[in-house]
Short mmCIF file of C-alpha atoms and ligand atoms in Angstrom, two decimals:
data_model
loop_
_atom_site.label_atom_id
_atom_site.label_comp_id
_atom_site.label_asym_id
_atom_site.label_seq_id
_atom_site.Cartn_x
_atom_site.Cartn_y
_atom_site.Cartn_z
CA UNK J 24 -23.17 -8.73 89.69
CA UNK J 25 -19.67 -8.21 91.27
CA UNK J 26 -16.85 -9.27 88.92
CA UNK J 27 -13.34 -10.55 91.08
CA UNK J 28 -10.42 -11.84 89.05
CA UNK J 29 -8.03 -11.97 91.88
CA UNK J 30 -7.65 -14.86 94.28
CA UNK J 31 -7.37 -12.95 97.20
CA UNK J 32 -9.74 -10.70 96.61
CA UNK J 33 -12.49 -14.07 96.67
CA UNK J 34 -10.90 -15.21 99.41
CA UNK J 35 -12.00 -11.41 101.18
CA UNK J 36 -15.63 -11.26 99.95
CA UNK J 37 -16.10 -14.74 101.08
CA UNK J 38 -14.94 -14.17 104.70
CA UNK J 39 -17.15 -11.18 104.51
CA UNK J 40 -20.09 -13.47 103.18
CA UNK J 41 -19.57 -16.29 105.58
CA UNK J 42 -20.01 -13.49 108.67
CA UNK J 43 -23.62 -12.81 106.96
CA UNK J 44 -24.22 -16.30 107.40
CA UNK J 45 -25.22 -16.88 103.58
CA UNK J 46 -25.98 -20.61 102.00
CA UNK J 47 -23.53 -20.09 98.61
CA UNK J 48 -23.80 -22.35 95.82
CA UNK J 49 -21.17 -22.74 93.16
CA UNK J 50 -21.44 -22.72 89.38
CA UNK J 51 -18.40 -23.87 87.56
CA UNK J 52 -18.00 -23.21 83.53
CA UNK J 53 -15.71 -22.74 80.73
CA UNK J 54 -17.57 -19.58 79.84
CA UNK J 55 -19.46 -19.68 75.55
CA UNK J 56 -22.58 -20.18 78.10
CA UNK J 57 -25.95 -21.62 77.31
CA UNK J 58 -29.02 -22.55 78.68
CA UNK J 59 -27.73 -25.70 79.84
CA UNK J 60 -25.01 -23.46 82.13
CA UNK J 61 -27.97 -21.11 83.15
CA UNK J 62 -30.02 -23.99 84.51
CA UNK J 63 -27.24 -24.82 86.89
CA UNK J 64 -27.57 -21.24 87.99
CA UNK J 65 -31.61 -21.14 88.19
CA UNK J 66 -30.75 -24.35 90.84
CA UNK J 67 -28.31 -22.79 92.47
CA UNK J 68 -30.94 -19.72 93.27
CA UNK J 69 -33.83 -21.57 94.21
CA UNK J 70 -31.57 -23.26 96.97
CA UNK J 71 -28.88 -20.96 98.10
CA UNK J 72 -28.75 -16.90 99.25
CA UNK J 73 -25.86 -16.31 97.31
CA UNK J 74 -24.23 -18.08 94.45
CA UNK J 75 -20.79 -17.50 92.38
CA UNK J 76 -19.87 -18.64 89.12
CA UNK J 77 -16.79 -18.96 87.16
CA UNK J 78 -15.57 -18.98 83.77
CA UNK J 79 -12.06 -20.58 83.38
CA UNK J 80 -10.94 -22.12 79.93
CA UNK J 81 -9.15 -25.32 81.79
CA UNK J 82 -5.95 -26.07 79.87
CA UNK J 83 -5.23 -29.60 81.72
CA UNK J 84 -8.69 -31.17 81.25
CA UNK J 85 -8.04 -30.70 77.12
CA UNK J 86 -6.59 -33.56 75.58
CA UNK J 87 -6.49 -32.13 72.39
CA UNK J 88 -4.35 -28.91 71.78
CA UNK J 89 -6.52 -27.88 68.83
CA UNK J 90 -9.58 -28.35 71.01
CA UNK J 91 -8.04 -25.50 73.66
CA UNK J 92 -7.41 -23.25 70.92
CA UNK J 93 -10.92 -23.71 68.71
CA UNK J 94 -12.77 -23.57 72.49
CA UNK J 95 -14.83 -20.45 71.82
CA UNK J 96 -14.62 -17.50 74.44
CA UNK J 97 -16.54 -14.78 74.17
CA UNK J 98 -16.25 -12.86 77.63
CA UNK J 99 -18.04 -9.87 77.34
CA UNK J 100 -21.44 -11.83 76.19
CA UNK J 101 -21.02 -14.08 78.44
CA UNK J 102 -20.90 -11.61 81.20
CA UNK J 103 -24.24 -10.37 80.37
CA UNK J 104 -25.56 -13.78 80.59
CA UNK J 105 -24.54 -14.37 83.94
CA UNK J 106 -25.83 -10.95 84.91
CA UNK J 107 -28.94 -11.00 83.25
CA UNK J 108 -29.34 -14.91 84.92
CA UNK J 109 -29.25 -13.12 88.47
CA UNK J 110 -25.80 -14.05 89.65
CA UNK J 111 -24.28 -12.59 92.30
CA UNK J 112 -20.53 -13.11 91.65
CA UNK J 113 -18.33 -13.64 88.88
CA UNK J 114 -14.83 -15.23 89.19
CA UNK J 115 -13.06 -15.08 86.42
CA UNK J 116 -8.97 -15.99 87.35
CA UNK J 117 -5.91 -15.98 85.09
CA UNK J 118 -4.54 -19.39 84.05
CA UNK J 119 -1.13 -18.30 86.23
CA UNK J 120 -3.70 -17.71 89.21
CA UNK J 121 -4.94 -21.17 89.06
CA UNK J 122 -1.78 -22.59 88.11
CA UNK J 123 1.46 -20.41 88.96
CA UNK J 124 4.66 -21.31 88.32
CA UNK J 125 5.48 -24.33 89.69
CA UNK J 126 2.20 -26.11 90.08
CA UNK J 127 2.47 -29.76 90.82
CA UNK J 128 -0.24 -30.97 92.25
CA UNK J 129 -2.92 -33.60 90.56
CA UNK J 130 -6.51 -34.72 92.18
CA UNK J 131 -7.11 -37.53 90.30
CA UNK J 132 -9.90 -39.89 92.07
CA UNK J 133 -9.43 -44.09 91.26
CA UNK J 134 -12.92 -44.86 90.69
CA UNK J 135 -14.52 -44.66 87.41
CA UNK J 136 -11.86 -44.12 85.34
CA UNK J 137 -11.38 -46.87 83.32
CA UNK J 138 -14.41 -46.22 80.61
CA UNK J 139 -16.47 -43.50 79.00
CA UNK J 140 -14.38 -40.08 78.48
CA UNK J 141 -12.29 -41.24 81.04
CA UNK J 142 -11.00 -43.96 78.98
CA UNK J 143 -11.55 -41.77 75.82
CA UNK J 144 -10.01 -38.66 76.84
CA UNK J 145 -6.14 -39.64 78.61
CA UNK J 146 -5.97 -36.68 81.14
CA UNK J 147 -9.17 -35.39 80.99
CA UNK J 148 -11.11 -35.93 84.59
CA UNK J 149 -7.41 -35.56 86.59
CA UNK J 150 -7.98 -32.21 84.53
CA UNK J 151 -11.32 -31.51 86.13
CA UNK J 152 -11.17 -33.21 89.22
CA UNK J 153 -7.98 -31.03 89.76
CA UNK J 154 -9.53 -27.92 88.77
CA UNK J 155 -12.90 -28.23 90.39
CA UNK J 156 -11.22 -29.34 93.63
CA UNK J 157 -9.13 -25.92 93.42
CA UNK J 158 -12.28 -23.82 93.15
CA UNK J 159 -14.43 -25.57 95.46
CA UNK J 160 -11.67 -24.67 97.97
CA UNK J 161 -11.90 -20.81 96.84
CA UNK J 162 -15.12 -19.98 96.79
CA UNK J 163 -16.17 -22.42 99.43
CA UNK J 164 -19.73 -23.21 98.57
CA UNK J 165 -22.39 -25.90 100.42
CA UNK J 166 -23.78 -26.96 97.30
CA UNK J 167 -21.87 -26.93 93.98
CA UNK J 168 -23.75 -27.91 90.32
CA UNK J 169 -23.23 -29.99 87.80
CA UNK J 170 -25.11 -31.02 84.46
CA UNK J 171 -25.72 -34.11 84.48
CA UNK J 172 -25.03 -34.02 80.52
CA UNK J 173 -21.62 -34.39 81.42
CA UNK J 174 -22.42 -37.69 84.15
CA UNK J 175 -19.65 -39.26 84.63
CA UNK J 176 -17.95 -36.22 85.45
CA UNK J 177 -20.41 -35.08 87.84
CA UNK J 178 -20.04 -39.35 89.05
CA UNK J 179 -16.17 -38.77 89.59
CA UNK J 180 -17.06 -35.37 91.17
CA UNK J 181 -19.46 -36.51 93.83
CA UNK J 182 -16.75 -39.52 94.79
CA UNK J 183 -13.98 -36.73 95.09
CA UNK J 184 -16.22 -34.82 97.54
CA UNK J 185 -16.88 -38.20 99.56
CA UNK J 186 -13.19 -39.12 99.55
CA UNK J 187 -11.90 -36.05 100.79
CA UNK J 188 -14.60 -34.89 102.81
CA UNK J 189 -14.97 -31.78 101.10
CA UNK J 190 -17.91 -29.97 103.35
CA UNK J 191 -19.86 -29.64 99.91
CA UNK J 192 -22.90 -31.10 98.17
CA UNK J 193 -22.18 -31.71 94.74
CA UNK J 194 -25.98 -31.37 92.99
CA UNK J 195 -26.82 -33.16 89.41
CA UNK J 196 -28.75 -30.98 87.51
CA UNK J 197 -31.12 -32.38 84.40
CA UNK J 198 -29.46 -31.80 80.57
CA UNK J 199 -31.01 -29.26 78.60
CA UNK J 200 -31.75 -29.60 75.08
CA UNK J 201 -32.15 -28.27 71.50
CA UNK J 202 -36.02 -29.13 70.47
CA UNK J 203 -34.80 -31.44 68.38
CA UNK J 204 -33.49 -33.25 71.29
CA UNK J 205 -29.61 -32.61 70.93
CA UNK J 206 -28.00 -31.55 74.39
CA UNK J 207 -26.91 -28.23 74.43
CA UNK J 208 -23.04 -27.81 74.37
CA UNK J 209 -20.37 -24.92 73.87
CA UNK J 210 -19.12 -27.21 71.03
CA UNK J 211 -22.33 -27.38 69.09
CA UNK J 212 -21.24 -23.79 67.57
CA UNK J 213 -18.55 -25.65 65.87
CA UNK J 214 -20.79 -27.72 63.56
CA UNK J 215 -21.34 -26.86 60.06
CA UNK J 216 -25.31 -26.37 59.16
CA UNK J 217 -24.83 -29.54 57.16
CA UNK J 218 -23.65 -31.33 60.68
CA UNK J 219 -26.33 -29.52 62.70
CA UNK J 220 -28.96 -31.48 60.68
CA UNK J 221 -27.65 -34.46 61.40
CA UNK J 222 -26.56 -34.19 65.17
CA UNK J 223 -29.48 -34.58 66.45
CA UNK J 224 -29.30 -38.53 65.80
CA UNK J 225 -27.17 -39.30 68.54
CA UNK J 226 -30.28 -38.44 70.84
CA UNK J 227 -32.58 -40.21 68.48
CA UNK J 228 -30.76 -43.28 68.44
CA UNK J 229 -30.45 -43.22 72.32
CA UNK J 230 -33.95 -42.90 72.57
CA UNK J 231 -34.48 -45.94 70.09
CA UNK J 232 -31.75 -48.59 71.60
CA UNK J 233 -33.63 -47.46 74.77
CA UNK J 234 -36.78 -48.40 73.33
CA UNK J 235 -35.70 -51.55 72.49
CA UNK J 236 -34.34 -52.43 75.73
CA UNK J 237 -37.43 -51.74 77.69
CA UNK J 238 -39.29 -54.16 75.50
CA UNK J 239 -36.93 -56.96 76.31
CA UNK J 240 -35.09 -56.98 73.45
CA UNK J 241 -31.00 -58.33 73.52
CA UNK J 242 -29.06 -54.93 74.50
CA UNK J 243 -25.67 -55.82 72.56
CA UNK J 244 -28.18 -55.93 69.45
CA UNK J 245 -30.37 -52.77 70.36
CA UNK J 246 -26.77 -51.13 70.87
CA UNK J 247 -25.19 -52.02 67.80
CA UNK J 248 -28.54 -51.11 65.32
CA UNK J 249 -27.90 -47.75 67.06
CA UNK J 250 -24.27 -47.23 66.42
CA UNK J 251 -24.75 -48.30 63.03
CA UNK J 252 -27.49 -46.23 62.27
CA UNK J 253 -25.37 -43.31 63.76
CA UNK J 254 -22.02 -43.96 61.59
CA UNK J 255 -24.63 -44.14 58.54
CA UNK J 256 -25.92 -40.79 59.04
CA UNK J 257 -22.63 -39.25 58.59
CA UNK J 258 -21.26 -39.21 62.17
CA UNK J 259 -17.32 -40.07 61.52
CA UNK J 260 -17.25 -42.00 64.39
CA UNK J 261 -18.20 -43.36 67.82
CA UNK J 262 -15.95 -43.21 70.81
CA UNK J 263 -18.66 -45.47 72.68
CA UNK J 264 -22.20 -46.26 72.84
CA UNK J 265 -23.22 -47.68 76.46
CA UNK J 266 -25.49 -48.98 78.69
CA UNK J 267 -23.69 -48.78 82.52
CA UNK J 268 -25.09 -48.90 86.01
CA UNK J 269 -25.59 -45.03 87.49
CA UNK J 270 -24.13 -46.03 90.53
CA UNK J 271 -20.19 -46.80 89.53
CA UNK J 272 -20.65 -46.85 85.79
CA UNK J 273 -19.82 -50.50 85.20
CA UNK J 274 -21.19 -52.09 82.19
CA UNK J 275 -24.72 -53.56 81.93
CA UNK J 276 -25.19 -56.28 79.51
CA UNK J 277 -28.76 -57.31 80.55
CA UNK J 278 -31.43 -55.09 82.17
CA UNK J 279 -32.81 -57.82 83.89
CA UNK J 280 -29.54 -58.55 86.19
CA UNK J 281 -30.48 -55.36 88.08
CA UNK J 282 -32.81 -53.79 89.46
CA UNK J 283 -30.89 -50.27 89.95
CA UNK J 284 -30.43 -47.21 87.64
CA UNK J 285 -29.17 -47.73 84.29
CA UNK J 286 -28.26 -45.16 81.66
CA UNK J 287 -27.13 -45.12 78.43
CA UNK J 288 -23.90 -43.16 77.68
CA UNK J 289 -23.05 -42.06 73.77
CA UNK J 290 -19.99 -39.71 72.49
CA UNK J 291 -19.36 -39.93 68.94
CA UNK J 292 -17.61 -37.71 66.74
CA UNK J 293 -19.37 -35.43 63.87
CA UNK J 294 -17.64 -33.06 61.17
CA UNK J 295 -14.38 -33.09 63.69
CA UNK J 296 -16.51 -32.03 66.84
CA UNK J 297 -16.94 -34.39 69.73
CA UNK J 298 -20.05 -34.68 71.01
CA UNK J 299 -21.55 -36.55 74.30
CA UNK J 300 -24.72 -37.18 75.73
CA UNK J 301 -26.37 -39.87 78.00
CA UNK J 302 -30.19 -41.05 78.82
CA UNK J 303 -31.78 -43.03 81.93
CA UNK J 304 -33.18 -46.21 81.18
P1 AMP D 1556 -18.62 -26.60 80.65
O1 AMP D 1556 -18.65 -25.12 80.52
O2 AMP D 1556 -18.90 -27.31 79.38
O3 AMP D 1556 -17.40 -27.11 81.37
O4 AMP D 1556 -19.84 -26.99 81.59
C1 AMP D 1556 -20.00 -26.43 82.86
C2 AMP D 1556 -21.14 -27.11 83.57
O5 AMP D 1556 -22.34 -26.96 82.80
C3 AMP D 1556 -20.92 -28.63 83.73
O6 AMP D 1556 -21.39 -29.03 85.01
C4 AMP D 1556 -21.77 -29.20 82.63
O7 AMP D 1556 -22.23 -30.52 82.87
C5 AMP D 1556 -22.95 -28.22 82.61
N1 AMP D 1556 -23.66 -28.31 81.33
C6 AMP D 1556 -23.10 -28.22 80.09
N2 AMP D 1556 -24.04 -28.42 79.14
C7 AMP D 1556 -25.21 -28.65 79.79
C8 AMP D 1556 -26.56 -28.94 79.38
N3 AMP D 1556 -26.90 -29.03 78.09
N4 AMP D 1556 -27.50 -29.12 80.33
C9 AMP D 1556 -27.18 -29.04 81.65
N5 AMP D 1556 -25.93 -28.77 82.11
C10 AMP D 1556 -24.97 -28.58 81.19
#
């Protein structure tokens, strides 16, 4: 696995890579990788000749100034991940690479913003949108990944590539999970044992309100038995607990006005850690 830090170096080794006539796919993290991050990469493989990943702790898509610092980086493991995984490159740049001294530019896309982490999170998806949009144009792949635990990012991602024509397709890639059903996450390290027991309820109780749903029960009822059940296991509290159309996220209050995708989006907070998750109908 080659290792490039510099921007200019990328920009070399993908000139050279474009005269072999590759396919590359793209695999964007934060680094602490999992499972979940290496079955981006096992997609990327199956489909493409060459694929690069990065690590880069974003500081604009935080909205929380403790969460940057408490974000758990461990480089050197997760280097041997990635290499172990089969990938081919590793970019790994400098915040001042990505965002030198006088930076001022935002990619912030208007659709979908107005609920889930979006609405949550003030800052958040301009964060992502801004950085993804700046490594997309680096590495240059066809196809770039995304888990589809985080799907409304991977929503506002897919319009970005539409809106500016990026030559990319941006690929959803199923959320892996615990066996006890809780998505994996960099932030799950952060729970105590005590809140590892109990996290797995979120998924539970996504699974139940879903339940209910199918059988034709009222969904404002099946959602709030859920969200109460949730807050009475211990979680602190819930930032929402949704039902919304796939296609543009709006709200769905009744299965039966649609016949389209519908999911079920949950983030709720346990033992000061932030966790999301969402389930198709
Ligand atoms: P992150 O490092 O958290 O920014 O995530 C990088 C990419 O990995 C994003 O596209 C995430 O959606 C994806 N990802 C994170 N957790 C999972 C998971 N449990 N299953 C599948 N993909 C995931």
């Amino acid at each position: 696995m080659e290792i490039i830090t510099d921007k200019a170096l990328l920009r070399a080794r993908r000139k050279s890579l474009s005269r072999g006539g590759k396919k590359l796919g793209a695999v964007m993290t934060m680094g602490a990788l999992h499972d979940g991050h290496l079955s981006l990469l096992q997609a990327a493989r199956a489909d493409c000749d060459f694929v690069v990943g990065t690590i880069f702790v974003n500081p604009r898509q935080f909205d929380r100034m403790e969460d940057f610092a408490a974000y758990p980086l461990d480089l050197k493991a997760d280097k041997d991940r990635f290499r172990a995984a089969g990938l081919d490159l590793l970019f790994i740049p400098s915040p001042e690479a990505i965002y030198p001294a006088g930076y001022s530019t935002t990619v912030r896309v208007g659709t979908m913003q107005d609920c889930l982490c979006a609405a949550a999170r003030p800052g958040h998806m301009e964060g992502v949108t801004t950085v993804v949009c700046k490594l997309l144009n680096l590495i240059q792949p066809q196809r770039a990944y995304f888990g589809e635990k985080d799907f409304q990012q991977y929503k506002i991602v897919d319009a970005m590539v539409q809106d500016l024509n990026l030559p990319l397709r941006a690929v959803p890639v199923p959320t892996v999970r615990e066996e006890d059903g809780l998505a994996l996450s960099s932030r799950n390290r952060r729970l105590t044992p005590e809140a590892r027991k109990i996290a797995s309820c979120l998924y539970q109780e996504m699974h139940r309100a879903l339940r209910g749903i199918r059988r034709g029960m009222d969904v404002c009822s099946c959602l709030e038995a859920s969200k109460a059940a949730i807050l009475s296991s211990g979680f602190e509290k819930i930032d929402y607990f949704d039902l919304r159309m796939e296609e543009d996220l709006s709200e769905v209050k009744a299965v039966q006005e649609t016949q389209k995708k519908v999911r079920i989006f949950a983030a709720a907070w346990l033992s000061g850690v932030r966790l999301i998750d969402n389930l198709p109908l």
